[in-house]
């Protein structure tokens, strides 16, 4: 594996394979965008041509290259071109980024997380499944080059710093909102809210058109300066606790808001200001870099004649093996394919392995996935995602456009990656899933039964939870419990909302929490409940009143919903089982598993498993 320093000395061909950036410490010796003519064949001989073997069936490098190209070729080609444009511009502007510059930047990034450079590199490379050279060349160098080229556009002014300080440390206002369903109801809602401001939360819960905030009685996280639409910010910062606003239009919605509480500004100690300024400058620069890069690439593209051969059928026939040209210099398809594999080969190979495992099981059981199955599944998915026409039928074209980003050339990939595996797994579990009467009763209770309205405090330490529980038990009021949640909860939502969380339903998958919540009466405090690695305390404020009370009215709907849920659970289990039972050698990741058949043979022969 070449290091950055070694790549600096081997010429632009290899440097491009490593990310185009590594030749900047010295002038490029040739104006070459792709590797030298003999490099692809030489590299081809050294590469693994079989990337995996699944139950004796090979998955080749060519298969993965084609799969990656069809899905990611266009975006990777754009990235390659942009990187070359940045490389060229840095040379023109005399910008040199050395290996030491890159290493110093990594040290700086690591220090911002209180980590050593080695620990930071290991974490980043593990998370992104990259080697160090690729991370340095494709990410750190590129970011540094863009920052230097766009320095004037990402400059942070004293006003920018002051506004961010006001956002982080300035006063904050917490409000409840009612989103009015329409102008006709806005006046009535406003009159009711002002007649009894204490019932504002209840009005938000039952009448607001925003189901997310209605679930917590309209309560929103505290609003800071420079974070909300100007008309809303101006309004709320002029209010006092208990005030109810007029109807105001914000982003096309009609709102009524009530001021719940005002948090005073937090003073920053003078000795801490330099560190705060430095952090803010870094954060704002990062935020603006992506925006500046778009404009920079657009300008640089005007300086070079770029011909996209890859997406042009006529040019592809005239220039076989070429993906694009920059001022007549080619970027080869081989190079593009290898870049695609380098970036997306690992997840693509995993997907191909899973697909092959499903194909083998379908073949073994003589089951086929037909075009009719594909069409039916697309219609089901469209309907489930809300894509229906005026006649109530699935809007398949709309769903496909949404899933492909209006790029219909990606339809085949969508079918292969999402629709076909779903159809295959459904066929494999057909007849294995049943819905019992008990399932239906539990489903009715979960979806239509009463729910417990609570305030919650979340802890990651049992001792702290016991300490706060004693404080809450000594003063059993809703207001005091909310203050404790704001002070001690480690969950950002319950902390910001003074403990308010969505109501707790039955059969939601957390039996101990549900049992404790439904045992509480209004005004009671729960015991300390362990939920995974966290601990919770609940304060019960009451129960919701069910709207649907007749089981028969929703039985068919529940049956379909539960059948779908249980089917998808069974599909997941089937997929995991088939994968575990398969003999898989993944040479790209260097992993191997013997599979059920190989294990049985080994046991019969008295040999240890591989």
mmCIF file of N, CA, C and O in Angstrom, residues 165-166 168-170 265-277 279-280:
data_model
loop_
_atom_site.group_PDB
_atom_site.id
_atom_site.type_symbol
_atom_site.label_atom_id
_atom_site.label_comp_id
_atom_site.label_asym_id
_atom_site.label_seq_id
_atom_site.Cartn_x
_atom_site.Cartn_y
_atom_site.Cartn_z
ATOM 1 N N UNK A 165 -23.066 33.171 18.948
ATOM 2 C CA UNK A 165 -23.027 33.253 20.412
ATOM 3 C C UNK A 165 -24.416 33.540 20.956
ATOM 4 O O UNK A 165 -24.850 32.952 21.964
ATOM 5 N N UNK A 166 -25.161 34.427 20.282
ATOM 6 C CA UNK A 166 -26.532 34.714 20.714
ATOM 7 C C UNK A 166 -27.408 33.477 20.599
ATOM 8 O O UNK A 166 -28.283 33.228 21.433
ATOM 9 N N UNK A 168 -26.384 30.263 20.804
ATOM 10 C CA UNK A 168 -26.009 29.239 21.779
ATOM 11 C C UNK A 168 -26.218 29.682 23.216
ATOM 12 O O UNK A 168 -26.666 28.893 24.058
ATOM 13 N N UNK A 169 -25.871 30.930 23.517
ATOM 14 C CA UNK A 169 -25.838 31.361 24.915
ATOM 15 C C UNK A 169 -26.876 32.429 25.257
ATOM 16 O O UNK A 169 -27.043 32.775 26.422
ATOM 17 N N UNK A 170 -27.558 32.945 24.231
ATOM 18 C CA UNK A 170 -28.528 33.997 24.484
ATOM 19 C C UNK A 170 -29.828 33.467 25.068
ATOM 20 O O UNK A 170 -30.005 32.258 25.286
ATOM 21 N N UNK A 265 -30.279 34.544 29.281
ATOM 22 C CA UNK A 265 -29.005 34.283 28.616
ATOM 23 C C UNK A 265 -28.000 33.717 29.609
ATOM 24 O O UNK A 265 -28.060 33.977 30.811
ATOM 25 N N UNK A 266 -27.070 32.916 29.071
ATOM 26 C CA UNK A 266 -25.993 32.345 29.884
ATOM 27 C C UNK A 266 -24.730 33.160 29.643
ATOM 28 O O UNK A 266 -24.330 33.375 28.494
ATOM 29 N N UNK A 267 -24.115 33.619 30.726
ATOM 30 C CA UNK A 267 -22.900 34.403 30.599
ATOM 31 C C UNK A 267 -21.706 33.492 30.312
ATOM 32 O O UNK A 267 -21.527 32.463 30.956
ATOM 33 N N UNK A 268 -20.890 33.898 29.328
ATOM 34 C CA UNK A 268 -19.662 33.167 29.015
ATOM 35 C C UNK A 268 -18.506 33.857 29.714
ATOM 36 O O UNK A 268 -18.311 35.066 29.571
ATOM 37 N N UNK A 269 -17.747 33.103 30.503
ATOM 38 C CA UNK A 269 -16.610 33.674 31.230
ATOM 39 C C UNK A 269 -15.601 34.245 30.240
ATOM 40 O O UNK A 269 -15.332 33.629 29.204
ATOM 41 N N UNK A 270 -15.045 35.410 30.522
ATOM 42 C CA UNK A 270 -14.098 36.043 29.582
ATOM 43 C C UNK A 270 -12.949 35.120 29.178
ATOM 44 O O UNK A 270 -12.515 35.133 28.024
ATOM 45 N N UNK A 271 -12.456 34.315 30.126
ATOM 46 C CA UNK A 271 -11.323 33.442 29.794
ATOM 47 C C UNK A 271 -11.717 32.321 28.833
ATOM 48 O O UNK A 271 -10.856 31.690 28.208
ATOM 49 N N UNK A 272 -13.033 32.051 28.718
ATOM 50 C CA UNK A 272 -13.504 30.987 27.823
ATOM 51 C C UNK A 272 -13.826 31.490 26.422
ATOM 52 O O UNK A 272 -14.003 30.684 25.499
ATOM 53 N N UNK A 273 -13.907 32.815 26.267
ATOM 54 C CA UNK A 273 -14.327 33.365 24.977
ATOM 55 C C UNK A 273 -13.406 33.002 23.814
ATOM 56 O O UNK A 273 -13.888 32.658 22.727
ATOM 57 N N UNK A 274 -12.068 33.039 23.972
ATOM 58 C CA UNK A 274 -11.211 32.685 22.825
ATOM 59 C C UNK A 274 -11.478 31.270 22.306
ATOM 60 O O UNK A 274 -11.541 31.057 21.089
ATOM 61 N N UNK A 275 -11.645 30.309 23.216
ATOM 62 C CA UNK A 275 -11.920 28.932 22.785
ATOM 63 C C UNK A 275 -13.284 28.836 22.117
ATOM 64 O O UNK A 275 -13.454 28.104 21.124
ATOM 65 N N UNK A 276 -14.279 29.576 22.640
ATOM 66 C CA UNK A 276 -15.606 29.580 22.037
ATOM 67 C C UNK A 276 -15.542 30.161 20.631
ATOM 68 O O UNK A 276 -16.129 29.620 19.685
ATOM 69 N N UNK A 277 -14.806 31.262 20.468
ATOM 70 C CA UNK A 277 -14.675 31.892 19.151
ATOM 71 C C UNK A 277 -14.019 30.926 18.158
ATOM 72 O O UNK A 277 -14.461 30.807 17.011
ATOM 73 N N UNK A 279 -13.943 27.639 18.194
ATOM 74 C CA UNK A 279 -14.869 26.552 17.849
ATOM 75 C C UNK A 279 -15.930 27.036 16.871
ATOM 76 O O UNK A 279 -16.255 26.350 15.893
ATOM 77 N N UNK A 280 -16.474 28.215 17.113
ATOM 78 C CA UNK A 280 -17.534 28.740 16.258
ATOM 79 C C UNK A 280 -17.000 29.009 14.850
ATOM 80 O O UNK A 280 -17.673 28.722 13.845
#
